[in-house]
Structures are given as structure tokens and as C-alpha cells.
Amino acid sequence: MATIEKYLQSLRVRQLRYFSEGFKKQKVREIEQNLCKVRDICKEYEVSRAAVYKWIYKYSAMKKRGIKQVVE
């Protein structure tokens, strides 16, 4: 049985948002330092996992050093 809240959430239109480069770099650093996980960022900021992984690919310090990193 669906609740009214879930129904209203389904009607809500997702806004197109932009995050600054500095914000993305900060979140990637937090992931690399194990301060948060990809899923935490996705949930808190309503961002897709694919978007966060693109940030990691683009801004990761490990990538620049040639180190492959596995992120949960």
C-alpha cells in the first residue's frame, strides 16, 4: 500500500543542478580518505552513482599517480 508521502515524492520533478568543481574535488577527497562512501553522497545530494564515479575518474589523486583504486 502506497503512502501519500511516497506518492507525492514520485510526482516531484527532479531539478537540474550543477555542482562546482571544488565541491566535486572535495567529495572525491572524502571518498579517498574513507570519510564517506559513494552511496552516502548519492543519497545525501540525490546524485546518481554514475555521476559520482565520473567525478572520481576525473578528480582522483590516485588516478594521477597511476594507482588503480576500487571504490565501494
mmCIF file of N, CA and C in Angstrom:
data_model
loop_
_atom_site.group_PDB
_atom_site.id
_atom_site.type_symbol
_atom_site.label_atom_id
_atom_site.label_comp_id
_atom_site.label_asym_id
_atom_site.label_seq_id
_atom_site.Cartn_x
_atom_site.Cartn_y
_atom_site.Cartn_z
ATOM 1 N N MET A 1 0.840 -1.176 0.000
ATOM 2 C CA MET A 1 0.000 0.000 0.000
ATOM 3 C C MET A 1 0.891 1.247 0.000
ATOM 4 N N ALA A 2 0.678 2.103 -0.946
ATOM 5 C CA ALA A 2 1.483 3.314 -1.080
ATOM 6 C C ALA A 2 0.995 4.391 -0.117
ATOM 7 N N THR A 3 1.952 5.078 0.443
ATOM 8 C CA THR A 3 1.586 6.171 1.333
ATOM 9 C C THR A 3 1.480 7.460 0.533
ATOM 10 N N ILE A 4 0.847 8.424 1.104
ATOM 11 C CA ILE A 4 0.684 9.719 0.431
ATOM 12 C C ILE A 4 2.051 10.365 0.202
ATOM 13 N N GLU A 5 2.965 10.223 1.169
ATOM 14 C CA GLU A 5 4.300 10.811 1.037
ATOM 15 C C GLU A 5 5.046 10.229 -0.158
ATOM 16 N N LYS A 6 4.985 8.905 -0.306
ATOM 17 C CA LYS A 6 5.663 8.274 -1.439
ATOM 18 C C LYS A 6 5.052 8.722 -2.762
ATOM 19 N N TYR A 7 3.753 8.852 -2.773
ATOM 20 C CA TYR A 7 3.073 9.314 -3.981
ATOM 21 C C TYR A 7 3.513 10.731 -4.337
ATOM 22 N N LEU A 8 3.564 11.603 -3.350
ATOM 23 C CA LEU A 8 3.972 12.983 -3.604
ATOM 24 C C LEU A 8 5.424 13.062 -4.040
ATOM 25 N N GLN A 9 6.273 12.206 -3.500
ATOM 26 C CA GLN A 9 7.675 12.173 -3.912
ATOM 27 C C GLN A 9 7.793 11.743 -5.368
ATOM 28 N N SER A 10 6.956 10.811 -5.786
ATOM 29 C CA SER A 10 7.011 10.344 -7.166
ATOM 30 C C SER A 10 6.581 11.440 -8.139
ATOM 31 N N LEU A 11 5.745 12.362 -7.678
ATOM 32 C CA LEU A 11 5.293 13.457 -8.532
ATOM 33 C C LEU A 11 6.309 14.593 -8.622
ATOM 34 N N ARG A 12 7.187 14.648 -7.633
ATOM 35 C CA ARG A 12 8.164 15.727 -7.588
ATOM 36 C C ARG A 12 9.100 15.631 -8.795
ATOM 37 N N VAL A 13 9.283 16.729 -9.464
ATOM 38 C CA VAL A 13 10.144 16.780 -10.638
ATOM 39 C C VAL A 13 11.575 17.044 -10.181
ATOM 40 N N ARG A 14 12.484 16.275 -10.687
ATOM 41 C CA ARG A 14 13.875 16.437 -10.307
ATOM 42 C C ARG A 14 14.453 17.677 -10.972
ATOM 43 N N GLN A 15 15.103 18.496 -10.174
ATOM 44 C CA GLN A 15 15.691 19.720 -10.697
ATOM 45 C C GLN A 15 17.056 19.432 -11.297
ATOM 46 N N LEU A 16 17.371 20.160 -12.332
ATOM 47 C CA LEU A 16 18.693 20.082 -12.931
ATOM 48 C C LEU A 16 19.627 20.939 -12.090
ATOM 49 N N ARG A 17 20.655 20.309 -11.532
ATOM 50 C CA ARG A 17 21.562 21.025 -10.642
ATOM 51 C C ARG A 17 22.984 20.916 -11.141
ATOM 52 N N TYR A 18 23.776 21.874 -10.767
ATOM 53 C CA TYR A 18 25.186 21.877 -11.111
ATOM 54 C C TYR A 18 25.996 21.968 -9.831
ATOM 55 N N PHE A 19 27.050 21.171 -9.753
ATOM 56 C CA PHE A 19 27.956 21.208 -8.615
ATOM 57 C C PHE A 19 29.277 21.797 -9.088
ATOM 58 N N SER A 20 29.864 22.631 -8.273
ATOM 59 C CA SER A 20 31.119 23.272 -8.656
ATOM 60 C C SER A 20 32.251 22.242 -8.685
ATOM 61 N N GLU A 21 33.292 22.593 -9.394
ATOM 62 C CA GLU A 21 34.462 21.726 -9.488
ATOM 63 C C GLU A 21 35.077 21.514 -8.100
ATOM 64 N N GLY A 22 35.110 22.561 -7.310
ATOM 65 C CA GLY A 22 35.654 22.466 -5.958
ATOM 66 C C GLY A 22 34.864 21.499 -5.086
ATOM 67 N N PHE A 23 33.543 21.543 -5.207
ATOM 68 C CA PHE A 23 32.672 20.636 -4.454
ATOM 69 C C PHE A 23 32.962 19.191 -4.844
ATOM 70 N N LYS A 24 33.064 18.940 -6.147
ATOM 71 C CA LYS A 24 33.328 17.583 -6.633
ATOM 72 C C LYS A 24 34.678 17.080 -6.140
ATOM 73 N N LYS A 25 35.692 17.935 -6.214
ATOM 74 C CA LYS A 25 37.027 17.539 -5.745
ATOM 75 C C LYS A 25 37.014 17.225 -4.262
ATOM 76 N N GLN A 26 36.287 18.020 -3.497
ATOM 77 C CA GLN A 26 36.199 17.794 -2.050
ATOM 78 C C GLN A 26 35.550 16.440 -1.757
ATOM 79 N N LYS A 27 34.483 16.111 -2.449
ATOM 80 C CA LYS A 27 33.791 14.845 -2.222
ATOM 81 C C LYS A 27 34.668 13.665 -2.638
ATOM 82 N N VAL A 28 35.423 13.816 -3.721
ATOM 83 C CA VAL A 28 36.339 12.750 -4.147
ATOM 84 C C VAL A 28 37.415 12.542 -3.084
ATOM 85 N N ARG A 29 37.946 13.638 -2.528
ATOM 86 C CA ARG A 29 38.945 13.521 -1.447
ATOM 87 C C ARG A 29 38.363 12.797 -0.241
ATOM 88 N N GLU A 30 37.137 13.121 0.096
ATOM 89 C CA GLU A 30 36.481 12.461 1.223
ATOM 90 C C GLU A 30 36.332 10.959 0.976
ATOM 91 N N ILE A 31 36.005 10.588 -0.243
ATOM 92 C CA ILE A 31 35.885 9.169 -0.589
ATOM 93 C C ILE A 31 37.251 8.492 -0.488
ATOM 94 N N GLU A 32 38.272 9.133 -1.023
ATOM 95 C CA GLU A 32 39.628 8.561 -0.998
ATOM 96 C C GLU A 32 40.157 8.396 0.424
ATOM 97 N N GLN A 33 39.765 9.288 1.312
ATOM 98 C CA GLN A 33 40.216 9.227 2.699
ATOM 99 C C GLN A 33 39.285 8.386 3.565
ATOM 100 N N ASN A 34 38.336 7.716 2.951
ATOM 101 C CA ASN A 34 37.358 6.867 3.635
ATOM 102 C C ASN A 34 36.536 7.624 4.678
ATOM 103 N N LEU A 35 36.289 8.895 4.433
ATOM 104 C CA LEU A 35 35.435 9.679 5.322
ATOM 105 C C LEU A 35 33.955 9.465 4.991
ATOM 106 N N CYS A 36 33.683 9.089 3.751
ATOM 107 C CA CYS A 36 32.322 8.777 3.336
ATOM 108 C C CYS A 36 32.385 7.795 2.175
ATOM 109 N N LYS A 37 31.246 7.277 1.805
ATOM 110 C CA LYS A 37 31.149 6.306 0.713
ATOM 111 C C LYS A 37 30.351 6.920 -0.435
ATOM 112 N N VAL A 38 30.502 6.319 -1.593
ATOM 113 C CA VAL A 38 29.800 6.791 -2.780
ATOM 114 C C VAL A 38 28.296 6.815 -2.520
ATOM 115 N N ARG A 39 27.787 5.767 -1.904
ATOM 116 C CA ARG A 39 26.339 5.698 -1.669
ATOM 117 C C ARG A 39 25.858 6.815 -0.745
ATOM 118 N N ASP A 40 26.715 7.240 0.204
ATOM 119 C CA ASP A 40 26.338 8.336 1.102
ATOM 120 C C ASP A 40 26.158 9.637 0.320
ATOM 121 N N ILE A 41 27.069 9.895 -0.588
ATOM 122 C CA ILE A 41 26.988 11.111 -1.406
ATOM 123 C C ILE A 41 25.769 11.050 -2.322
ATOM 124 N N CYS A 42 25.544 9.883 -2.916
ATOM 125 C CA CYS A 42 24.381 9.721 -3.792
ATOM 126 C C CYS A 42 23.084 10.016 -3.052
ATOM 127 N N LYS A 43 22.978 9.488 -1.858
ATOM 128 C CA LYS A 43 21.751 9.655 -1.083
ATOM 129 C C LYS A 43 21.588 11.090 -0.584
ATOM 130 N N GLU A 44 22.655 11.662 -0.047
ATOM 131 C CA GLU A 44 22.562 12.991 0.548
ATOM 132 C C GLU A 44 22.295 14.083 -0.483
ATOM 133 N N TYR A 45 22.954 13.985 -1.643
ATOM 134 C CA TYR A 45 22.843 15.051 -2.644
ATOM 135 C C TYR A 45 21.966 14.669 -3.838
ATOM 136 N N GLU A 46 21.347 13.482 -3.778
ATOM 137 C CA GLU A 46 20.492 12.981 -4.854
ATOM 138 C C GLU A 46 21.212 13.005 -6.200
ATOM 139 N N VAL A 47 22.375 12.364 -6.200
ATOM 140 C CA VAL A 47 23.209 12.275 -7.399
ATOM 141 C C VAL A 47 23.325 10.801 -7.768
ATOM 142 N N SER A 48 23.369 10.499 -9.045
ATOM 143 C CA SER A 48 23.485 9.105 -9.463
ATOM 144 C C SER A 48 24.883 8.568 -9.162
ATOM 145 N N ARG A 49 24.970 7.258 -9.013
ATOM 146 C CA ARG A 49 26.260 6.615 -8.778
ATOM 147 C C ARG A 49 27.192 6.876 -9.960
ATOM 148 N N ALA A 50 26.633 6.862 -11.161
ATOM 149 C CA ALA A 50 27.450 7.095 -12.351
ATOM 150 C C ALA A 50 28.102 8.474 -12.306
ATOM 151 N N ALA A 51 27.363 9.474 -11.846
ATOM 152 C CA ALA A 51 27.905 10.831 -11.769
ATOM 153 C C ALA A 51 29.066 10.885 -10.773
ATOM 154 N N VAL A 52 28.891 10.252 -9.622
ATOM 155 C CA VAL A 52 29.949 10.267 -8.603
ATOM 156 C C VAL A 52 31.184 9.535 -9.121
ATOM 157 N N TYR A 53 30.994 8.410 -9.803
ATOM 158 C CA TYR A 53 32.139 7.693 -10.352
ATOM 159 C C TYR A 53 32.841 8.507 -11.441
ATOM 160 N N LYS A 54 32.116 9.319 -12.179
ATOM 161 C CA LYS A 54 32.741 10.213 -13.159
ATOM 162 C C LYS A 54 33.599 11.251 -12.449
ATOM 163 N N TRP A 55 33.102 11.760 -11.311
ATOM 164 C CA TRP A 55 33.892 12.705 -10.514
ATOM 165 C C TRP A 55 35.185 12.035 -10.072
ATOM 166 N N ILE A 56 35.075 10.802 -9.596
ATOM 167 C CA ILE A 56 36.260 10.078 -9.117
ATOM 168 C C ILE A 56 37.251 9.896 -10.259
ATOM 169 N N TYR A 57 36.745 9.500 -11.423
ATOM 170 C CA TYR A 57 37.628 9.297 -12.567
ATOM 171 C C TYR A 57 38.331 10.590 -12.957
ATOM 172 N N LYS A 58 37.623 11.688 -12.886
ATOM 173 C CA LYS A 58 38.181 12.961 -13.333
ATOM 174 C C LYS A 58 39.092 13.624 -12.295
ATOM 175 N N TYR A 59 38.739 13.531 -11.004
ATOM 176 C CA TYR A 59 39.439 14.302 -9.985
ATOM 177 C C TYR A 59 40.276 13.477 -8.999
ATOM 178 N N SER A 60 40.351 12.189 -9.179
ATOM 179 C CA SER A 60 41.055 11.349 -8.219
ATOM 180 C C SER A 60 42.559 11.612 -8.232
ATOM 181 N N ALA A 61 43.117 11.807 -7.049
ATOM 182 C CA ALA A 61 44.565 11.980 -6.915
ATOM 183 C C ALA A 61 45.272 10.668 -7.208
ATOM 184 N N MET A 62 44.640 9.560 -6.887
ATOM 185 C CA MET A 62 45.232 8.246 -7.130
ATOM 186 C C MET A 62 45.399 8.003 -8.630
ATOM 187 N N LYS A 63 44.436 8.444 -9.412
ATOM 188 C CA LYS A 63 44.497 8.262 -10.861
ATOM 189 C C LYS A 63 45.702 9.000 -11.436
ATOM 190 N N LYS A 64 45.952 10.184 -10.918
ATOM 191 C CA LYS A 64 47.066 10.989 -11.419
ATOM 192 C C LYS A 64 48.405 10.348 -11.086
ATOM 193 N N ARG A 65 48.441 9.558 -10.021
ATOM 194 C CA ARG A 65 49.670 8.862 -9.652
ATOM 195 C C ARG A 65 49.778 7.503 -10.319
ATOM 196 N N GLY A 66 48.754 7.099 -11.047
ATOM 197 C CA GLY A 66 48.792 5.821 -11.737
ATOM 198 C C GLY A 66 48.370 4.656 -10.872
ATOM 199 N N ILE A 67 47.715 4.925 -9.756
ATOM 200 C CA ILE A 67 47.274 3.882 -8.845
ATOM 201 C C ILE A 67 45.812 3.589 -9.134
ATOM 202 N N LYS A 68 45.504 2.317 -9.340
ATOM 203 C CA LYS A 68 44.108 1.945 -9.553
ATOM 204 C C LYS A 68 43.453 1.763 -8.207
ATOM 205 N N GLN A 69 42.249 2.276 -8.080
ATOM 206 C CA GLN A 69 41.558 2.279 -6.806
ATOM 207 C C GLN A 69 40.187 1.629 -6.968
ATOM 208 N N VAL A 70 39.821 0.810 -6.015
ATOM 209 C CA VAL A 70 38.494 0.221 -6.003
ATOM 210 C C VAL A 70 37.680 0.982 -4.967
ATOM 211 N N VAL A 71 36.554 1.549 -5.401
ATOM 212 C CA VAL A 71 35.702 2.352 -4.523
ATOM 213 C C VAL A 71 34.371 1.640 -4.389
ATOM 214 N N GLU A 72 33.892 1.516 -3.176
ATOM 215 C CA GLU A 72 32.617 0.849 -2.925
ATOM 216 C C GLU A 72 31.466 1.748 -3.263
#
